[in-house]
PDB file of C-alpha atoms in Angstrom:
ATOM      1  CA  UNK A  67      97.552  70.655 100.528  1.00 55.00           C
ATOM      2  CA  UNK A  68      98.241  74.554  99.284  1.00 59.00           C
ATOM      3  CA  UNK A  69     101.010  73.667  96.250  1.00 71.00           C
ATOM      4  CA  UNK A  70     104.432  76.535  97.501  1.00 87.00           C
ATOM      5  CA  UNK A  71     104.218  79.812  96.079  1.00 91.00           C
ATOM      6  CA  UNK A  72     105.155  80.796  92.704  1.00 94.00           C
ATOM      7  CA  UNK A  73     107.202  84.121  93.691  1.00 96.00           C
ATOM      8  CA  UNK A  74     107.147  87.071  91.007  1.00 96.00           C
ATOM      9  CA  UNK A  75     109.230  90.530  91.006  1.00 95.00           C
ATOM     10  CA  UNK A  76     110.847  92.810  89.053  1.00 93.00           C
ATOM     11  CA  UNK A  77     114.415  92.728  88.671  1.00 92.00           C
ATOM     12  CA  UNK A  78     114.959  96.140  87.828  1.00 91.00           C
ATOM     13  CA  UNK A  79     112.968  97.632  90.312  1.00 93.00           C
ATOM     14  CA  UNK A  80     114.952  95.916  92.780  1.00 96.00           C
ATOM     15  CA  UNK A  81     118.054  96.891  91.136  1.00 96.00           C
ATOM     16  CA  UNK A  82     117.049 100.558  91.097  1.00 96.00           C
ATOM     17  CA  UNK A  83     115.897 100.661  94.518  1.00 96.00           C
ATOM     18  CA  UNK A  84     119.437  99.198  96.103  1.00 97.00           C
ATOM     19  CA  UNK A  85     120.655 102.055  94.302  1.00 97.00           C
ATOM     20  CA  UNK A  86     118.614 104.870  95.051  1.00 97.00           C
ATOM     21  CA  UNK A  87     118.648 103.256  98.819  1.00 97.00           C
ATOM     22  CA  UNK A  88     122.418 103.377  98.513  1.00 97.00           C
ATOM     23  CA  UNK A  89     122.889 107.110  97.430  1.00 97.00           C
ATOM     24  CA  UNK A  90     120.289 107.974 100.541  1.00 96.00           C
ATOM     25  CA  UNK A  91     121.877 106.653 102.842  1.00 96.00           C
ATOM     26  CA  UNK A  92     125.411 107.825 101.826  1.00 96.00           C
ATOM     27  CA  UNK A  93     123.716 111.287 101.699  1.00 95.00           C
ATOM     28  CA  UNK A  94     122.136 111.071 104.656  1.00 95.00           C
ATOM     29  CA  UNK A  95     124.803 109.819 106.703  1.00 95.00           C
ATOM     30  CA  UNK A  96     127.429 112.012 105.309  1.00 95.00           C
ATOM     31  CA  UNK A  97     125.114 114.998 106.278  1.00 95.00           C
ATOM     32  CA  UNK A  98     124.703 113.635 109.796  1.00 94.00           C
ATOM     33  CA  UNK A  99     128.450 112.854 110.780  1.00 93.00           C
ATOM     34  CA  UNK A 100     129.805 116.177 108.949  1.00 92.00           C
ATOM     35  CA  UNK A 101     126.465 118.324 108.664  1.00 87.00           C
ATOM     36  CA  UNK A 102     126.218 121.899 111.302  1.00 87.00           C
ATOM     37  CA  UNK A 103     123.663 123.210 113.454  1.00 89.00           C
ATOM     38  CA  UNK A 104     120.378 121.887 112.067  1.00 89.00           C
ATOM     39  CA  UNK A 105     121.537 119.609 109.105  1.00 92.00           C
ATOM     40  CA  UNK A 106     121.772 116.644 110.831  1.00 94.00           C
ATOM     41  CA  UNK A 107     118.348 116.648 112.008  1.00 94.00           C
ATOM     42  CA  UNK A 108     117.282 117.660 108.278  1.00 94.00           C
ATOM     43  CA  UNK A 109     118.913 114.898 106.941  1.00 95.00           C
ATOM     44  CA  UNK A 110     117.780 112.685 109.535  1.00 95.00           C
ATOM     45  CA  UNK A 111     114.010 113.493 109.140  1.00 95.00           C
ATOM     46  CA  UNK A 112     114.717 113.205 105.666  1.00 95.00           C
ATOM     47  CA  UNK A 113     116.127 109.482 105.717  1.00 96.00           C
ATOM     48  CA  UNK A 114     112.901 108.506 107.754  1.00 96.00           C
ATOM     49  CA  UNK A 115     110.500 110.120 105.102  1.00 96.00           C
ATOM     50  CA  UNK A 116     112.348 108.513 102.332  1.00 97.00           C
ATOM     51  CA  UNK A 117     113.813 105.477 102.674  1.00 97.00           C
ATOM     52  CA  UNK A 118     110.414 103.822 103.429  1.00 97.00           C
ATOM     53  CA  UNK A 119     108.799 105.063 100.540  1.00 97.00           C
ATOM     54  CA  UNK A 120     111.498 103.586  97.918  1.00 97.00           C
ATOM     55  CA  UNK A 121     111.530 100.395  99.698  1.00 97.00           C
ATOM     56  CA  UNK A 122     108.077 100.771  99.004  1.00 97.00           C
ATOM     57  CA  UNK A 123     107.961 101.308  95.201  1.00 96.00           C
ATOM     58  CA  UNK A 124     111.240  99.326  94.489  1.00 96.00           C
ATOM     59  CA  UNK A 125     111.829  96.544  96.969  1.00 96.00           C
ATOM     60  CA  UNK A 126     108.430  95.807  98.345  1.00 97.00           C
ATOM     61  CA  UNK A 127     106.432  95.107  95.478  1.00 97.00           C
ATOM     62  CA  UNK A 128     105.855  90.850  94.767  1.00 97.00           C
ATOM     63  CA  UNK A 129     103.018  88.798  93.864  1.00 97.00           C
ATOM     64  CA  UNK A 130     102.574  85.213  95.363  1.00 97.00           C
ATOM     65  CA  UNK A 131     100.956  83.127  93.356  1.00 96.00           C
ATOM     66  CA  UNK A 132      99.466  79.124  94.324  1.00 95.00           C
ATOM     67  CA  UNK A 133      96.813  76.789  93.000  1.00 95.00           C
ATOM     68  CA  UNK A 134      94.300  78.950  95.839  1.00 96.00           C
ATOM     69  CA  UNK A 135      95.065  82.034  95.763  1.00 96.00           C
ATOM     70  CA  UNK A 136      96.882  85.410  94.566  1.00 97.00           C
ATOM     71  CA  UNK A 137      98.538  87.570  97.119  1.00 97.00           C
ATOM     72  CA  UNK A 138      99.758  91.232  95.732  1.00 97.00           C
ATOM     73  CA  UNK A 139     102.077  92.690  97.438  1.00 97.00           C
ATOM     74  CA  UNK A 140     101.926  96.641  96.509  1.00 97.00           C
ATOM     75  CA  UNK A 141     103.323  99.459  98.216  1.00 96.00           C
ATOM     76  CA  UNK A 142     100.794 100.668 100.598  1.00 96.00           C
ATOM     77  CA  UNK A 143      98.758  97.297 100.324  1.00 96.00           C
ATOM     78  CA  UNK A 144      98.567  93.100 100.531  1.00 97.00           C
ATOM     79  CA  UNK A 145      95.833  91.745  98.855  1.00 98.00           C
ATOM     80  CA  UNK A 146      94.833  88.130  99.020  1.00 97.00           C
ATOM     81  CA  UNK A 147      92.418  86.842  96.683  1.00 97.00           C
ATOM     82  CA  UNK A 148      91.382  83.580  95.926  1.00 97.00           C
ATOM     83  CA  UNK A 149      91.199  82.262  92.213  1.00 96.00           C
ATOM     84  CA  UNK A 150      87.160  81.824  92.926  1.00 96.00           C
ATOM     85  CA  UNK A 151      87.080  85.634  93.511  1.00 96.00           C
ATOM     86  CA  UNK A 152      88.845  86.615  90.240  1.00 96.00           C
ATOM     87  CA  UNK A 153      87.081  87.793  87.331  1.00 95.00           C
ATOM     88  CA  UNK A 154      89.818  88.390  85.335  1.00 95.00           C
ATOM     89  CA  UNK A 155      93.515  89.201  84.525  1.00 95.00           C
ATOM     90  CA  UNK A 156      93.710  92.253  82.245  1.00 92.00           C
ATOM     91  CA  UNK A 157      97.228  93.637  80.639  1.00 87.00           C
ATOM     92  CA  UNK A 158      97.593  97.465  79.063  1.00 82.00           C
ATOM     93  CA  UNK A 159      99.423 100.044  80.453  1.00 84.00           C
ATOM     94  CA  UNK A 160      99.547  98.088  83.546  1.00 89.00           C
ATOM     95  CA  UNK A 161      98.634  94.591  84.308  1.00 94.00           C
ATOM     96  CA  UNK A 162      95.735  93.768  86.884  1.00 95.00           C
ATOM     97  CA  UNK A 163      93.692  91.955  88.503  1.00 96.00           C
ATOM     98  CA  UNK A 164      89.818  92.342  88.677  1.00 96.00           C
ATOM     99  CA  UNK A 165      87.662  90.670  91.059  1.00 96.00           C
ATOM    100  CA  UNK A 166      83.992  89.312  91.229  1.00 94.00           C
ATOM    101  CA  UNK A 167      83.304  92.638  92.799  1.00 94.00           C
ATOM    102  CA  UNK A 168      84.289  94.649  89.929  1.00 94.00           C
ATOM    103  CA  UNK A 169      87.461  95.418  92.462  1.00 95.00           C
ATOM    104  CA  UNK A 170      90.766  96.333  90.136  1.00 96.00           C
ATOM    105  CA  UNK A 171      93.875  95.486  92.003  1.00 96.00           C
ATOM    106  CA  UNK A 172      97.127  96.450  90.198  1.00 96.00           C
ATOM    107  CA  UNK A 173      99.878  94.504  90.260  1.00 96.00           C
ATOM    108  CA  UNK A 174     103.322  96.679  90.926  1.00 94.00           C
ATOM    109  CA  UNK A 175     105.521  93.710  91.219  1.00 94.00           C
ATOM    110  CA  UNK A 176     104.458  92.561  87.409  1.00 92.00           C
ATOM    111  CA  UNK A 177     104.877  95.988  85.447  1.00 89.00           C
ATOM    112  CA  UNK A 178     104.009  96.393  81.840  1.00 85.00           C
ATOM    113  CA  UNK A 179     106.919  97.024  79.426  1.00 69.00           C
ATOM    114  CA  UNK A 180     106.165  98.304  76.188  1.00 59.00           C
ATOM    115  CA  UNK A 181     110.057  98.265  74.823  1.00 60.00           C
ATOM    116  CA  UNK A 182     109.880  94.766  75.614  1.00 49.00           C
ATOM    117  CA  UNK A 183     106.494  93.707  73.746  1.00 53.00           C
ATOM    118  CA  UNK A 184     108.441  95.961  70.782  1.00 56.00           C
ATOM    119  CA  UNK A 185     111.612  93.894  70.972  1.00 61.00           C
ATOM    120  CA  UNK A 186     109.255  90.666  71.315  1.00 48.00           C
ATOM    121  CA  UNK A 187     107.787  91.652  67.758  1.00 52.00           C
ATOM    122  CA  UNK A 188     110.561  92.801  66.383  1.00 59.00           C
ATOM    123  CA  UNK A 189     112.163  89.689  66.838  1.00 58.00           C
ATOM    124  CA  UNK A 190     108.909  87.655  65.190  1.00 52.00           C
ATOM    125  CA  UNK A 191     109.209  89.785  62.331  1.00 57.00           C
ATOM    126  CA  UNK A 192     112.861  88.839  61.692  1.00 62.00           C
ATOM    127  CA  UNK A 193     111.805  85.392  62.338  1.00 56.00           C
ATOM    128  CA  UNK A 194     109.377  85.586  59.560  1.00 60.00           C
ATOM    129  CA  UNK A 195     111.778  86.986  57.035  1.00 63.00           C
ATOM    130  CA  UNK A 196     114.203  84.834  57.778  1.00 61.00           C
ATOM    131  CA  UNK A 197     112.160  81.260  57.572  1.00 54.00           C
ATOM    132  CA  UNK A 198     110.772  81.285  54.079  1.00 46.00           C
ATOM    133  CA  UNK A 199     113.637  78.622  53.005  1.00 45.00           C
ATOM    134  CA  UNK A 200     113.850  75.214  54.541  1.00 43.00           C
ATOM    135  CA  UNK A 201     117.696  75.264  53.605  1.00 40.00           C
ATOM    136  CA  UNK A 202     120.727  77.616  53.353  1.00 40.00           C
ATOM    137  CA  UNK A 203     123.968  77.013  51.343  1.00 39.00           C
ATOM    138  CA  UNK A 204     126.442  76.465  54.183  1.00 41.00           C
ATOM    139  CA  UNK A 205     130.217  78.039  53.810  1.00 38.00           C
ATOM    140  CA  UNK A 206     133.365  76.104  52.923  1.00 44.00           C
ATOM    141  CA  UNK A 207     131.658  72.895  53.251  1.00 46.00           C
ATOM    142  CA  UNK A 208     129.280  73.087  49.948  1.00 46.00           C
ATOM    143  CA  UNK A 209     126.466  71.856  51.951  1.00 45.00           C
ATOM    144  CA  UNK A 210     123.076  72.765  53.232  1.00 44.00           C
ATOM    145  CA  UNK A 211     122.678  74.309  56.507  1.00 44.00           C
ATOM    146  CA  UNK A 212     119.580  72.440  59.073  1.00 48.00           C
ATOM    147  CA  UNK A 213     116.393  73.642  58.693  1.00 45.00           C
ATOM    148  CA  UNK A 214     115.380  76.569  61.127  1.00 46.00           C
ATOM    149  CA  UNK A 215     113.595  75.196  64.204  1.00 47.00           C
ATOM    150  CA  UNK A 216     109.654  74.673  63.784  1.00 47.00           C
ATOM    151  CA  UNK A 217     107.925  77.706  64.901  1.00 48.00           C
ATOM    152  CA  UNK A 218     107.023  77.866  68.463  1.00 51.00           C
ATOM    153  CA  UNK A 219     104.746  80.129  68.545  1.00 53.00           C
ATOM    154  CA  UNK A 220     105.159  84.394  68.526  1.00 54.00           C
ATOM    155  CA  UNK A 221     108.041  85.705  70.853  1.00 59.00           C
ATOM    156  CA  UNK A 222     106.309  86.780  73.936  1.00 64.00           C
ATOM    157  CA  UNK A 223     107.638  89.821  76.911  1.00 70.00           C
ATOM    158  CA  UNK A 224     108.439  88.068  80.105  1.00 83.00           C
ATOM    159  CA  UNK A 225     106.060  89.941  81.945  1.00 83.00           C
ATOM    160  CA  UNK A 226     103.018  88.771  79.264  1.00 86.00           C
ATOM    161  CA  UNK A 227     104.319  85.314  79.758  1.00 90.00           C
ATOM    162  CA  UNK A 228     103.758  86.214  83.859  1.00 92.00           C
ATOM    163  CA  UNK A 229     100.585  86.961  83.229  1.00 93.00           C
ATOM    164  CA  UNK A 230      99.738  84.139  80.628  1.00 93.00           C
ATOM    165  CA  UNK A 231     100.928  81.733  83.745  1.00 94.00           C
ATOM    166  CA  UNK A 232      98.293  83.607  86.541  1.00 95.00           C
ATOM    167  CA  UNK A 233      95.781  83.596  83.928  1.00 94.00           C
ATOM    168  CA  UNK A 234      96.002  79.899  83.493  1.00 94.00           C
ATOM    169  CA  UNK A 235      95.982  79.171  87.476  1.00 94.00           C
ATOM    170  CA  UNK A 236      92.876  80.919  87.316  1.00 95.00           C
ATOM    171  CA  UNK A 237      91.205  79.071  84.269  1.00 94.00           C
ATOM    172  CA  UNK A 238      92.247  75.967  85.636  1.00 95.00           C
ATOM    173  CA  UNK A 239      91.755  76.570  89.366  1.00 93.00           C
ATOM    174  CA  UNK A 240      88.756  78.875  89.777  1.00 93.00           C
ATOM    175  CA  UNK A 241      85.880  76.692  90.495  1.00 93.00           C
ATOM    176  CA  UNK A 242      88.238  74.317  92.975  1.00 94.00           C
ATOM    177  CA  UNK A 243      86.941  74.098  96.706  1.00 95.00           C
ATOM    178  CA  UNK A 244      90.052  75.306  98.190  1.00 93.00           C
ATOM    179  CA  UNK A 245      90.464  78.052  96.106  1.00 94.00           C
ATOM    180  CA  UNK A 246      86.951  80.096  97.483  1.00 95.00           C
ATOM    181  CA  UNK A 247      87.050  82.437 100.335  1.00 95.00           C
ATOM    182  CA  UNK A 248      86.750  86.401 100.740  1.00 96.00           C
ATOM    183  CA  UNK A 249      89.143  89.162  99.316  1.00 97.00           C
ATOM    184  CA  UNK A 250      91.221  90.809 101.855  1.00 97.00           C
ATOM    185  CA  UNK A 251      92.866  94.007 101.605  1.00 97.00           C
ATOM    186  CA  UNK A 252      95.632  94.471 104.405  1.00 97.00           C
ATOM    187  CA  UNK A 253      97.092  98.662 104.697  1.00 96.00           C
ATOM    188  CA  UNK A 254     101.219  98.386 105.322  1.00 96.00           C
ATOM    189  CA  UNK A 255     101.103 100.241 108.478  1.00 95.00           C
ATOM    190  CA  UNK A 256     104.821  99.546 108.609  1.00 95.00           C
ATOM    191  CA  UNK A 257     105.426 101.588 106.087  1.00 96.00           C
ATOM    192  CA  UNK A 258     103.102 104.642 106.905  1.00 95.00           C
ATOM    193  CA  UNK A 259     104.415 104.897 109.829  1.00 96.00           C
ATOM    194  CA  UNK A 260     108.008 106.202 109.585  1.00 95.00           C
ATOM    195  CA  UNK A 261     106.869 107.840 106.628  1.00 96.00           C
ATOM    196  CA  UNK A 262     104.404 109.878 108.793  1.00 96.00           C
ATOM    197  CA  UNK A 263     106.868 110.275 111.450  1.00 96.00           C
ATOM    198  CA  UNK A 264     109.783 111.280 109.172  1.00 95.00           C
ATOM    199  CA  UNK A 265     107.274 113.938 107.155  1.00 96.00           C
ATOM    200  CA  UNK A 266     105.745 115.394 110.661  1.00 96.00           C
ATOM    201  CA  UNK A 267     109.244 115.914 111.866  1.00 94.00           C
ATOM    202  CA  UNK A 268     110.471 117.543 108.373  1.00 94.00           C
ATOM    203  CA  UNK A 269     107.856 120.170 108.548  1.00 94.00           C
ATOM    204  CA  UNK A 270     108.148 120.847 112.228  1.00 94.00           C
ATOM    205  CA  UNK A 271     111.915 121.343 111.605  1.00 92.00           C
ATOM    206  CA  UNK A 272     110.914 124.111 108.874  1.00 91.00           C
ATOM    207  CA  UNK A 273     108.350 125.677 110.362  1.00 91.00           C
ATOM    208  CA  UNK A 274     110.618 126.317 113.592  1.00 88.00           C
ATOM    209  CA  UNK A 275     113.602 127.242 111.140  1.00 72.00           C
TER     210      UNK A 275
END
């Protein structure tokens, strides 16, 4: 039985994209009710063309992950691949999948922050400073602060710990039955539509200007 879906997205994407969709629209629809002559139709050809394409980037972007299979869901894309089909889970600049094929297949939803990793080392290196002694003089009390905690381990970004997680559902679940099958690549027609629509209608409406 297929285990339910570990879900992972990025916060502030999300969080950026309600904004930017909430300036749009409050744009838009302040150009439509009080806009002359052709502005309305502007702005409304303009909504279409862009409020797609930063759901797209902001809102859309997840990755579903089970003891089968990784779905990616990327702008323009959804990719399903089983665990049997991956080859590999690679972070840099951006963090990715590859497949058996030599396929690459970026994850959006899962983006690679540098500040973070910084902050993550920064915080190891005070860590380091900070445990040579087993015991501190406390204050007031004349006695000896606890021990620091044992070391856990280095301070990890959450989106290496992501990708530590994936990279263990593949270890431990590539060569299971139920995780074999094909890669499939799936185009979001639903969002190149209006896009299309909202862009044809923008340049009809300034070419006929």
């Amino acid at each position: 039985m297929t285990t339910k879906d570990r879900i992972y997205r990025s916060p502030a994407g999300i969080a950026g994209g309600a904004l930017l969709l909430a300036i749009v629209l409050w744009l838009g629809i302040d150009a439509l009710v009080q806009g002359e002559d052709r502005t309305p139709w502007l702005a409304l050809a303009s909504m279409i063309l862009a409020l797609p394409l930063i759901v797209a980037f902001t809102v859309r972007p997840a990755v579903y992950a089970n003891e089968d299979r990784l779905r990616i869901r990327n702008p323009f894309r959804v990719i399903v691949l089983p665990w049997g089909q991956a080859a590999a889970l690679r972070s840099g600049y951006s963090n990715e999948v590859v497949a058996e094929s030599g396929d690459k297949f970026q994850l959006w939803a899962v983006p690679v922050s540098l500040r973070a990793r910084k902050r993550a080392a920064r915080k190891d290196a005070r860590a380091e400073r900070g445990g040579g002694t087993g015991l501190r003089l406390g204050f007031g009390g004349g006695g000896a602060a606890p021990a620091p905690a044992p070391d856990a381990g280095p301070t990890r970004a959450e989106t290496d710990k992501i990708m530590d997680e994936l990279r263990q559902l593949m270890e431990t679940r590539g060569t299971a039955d139920s995780a074999q099958g094909e890669v499939t690549v799936r185009w979001a027609y639903e969002i190149f539509a209006p896009v299309v629509a909202g862009a044809v209608l923008l340049v009809v409406l300034i070419a006929t200007g």
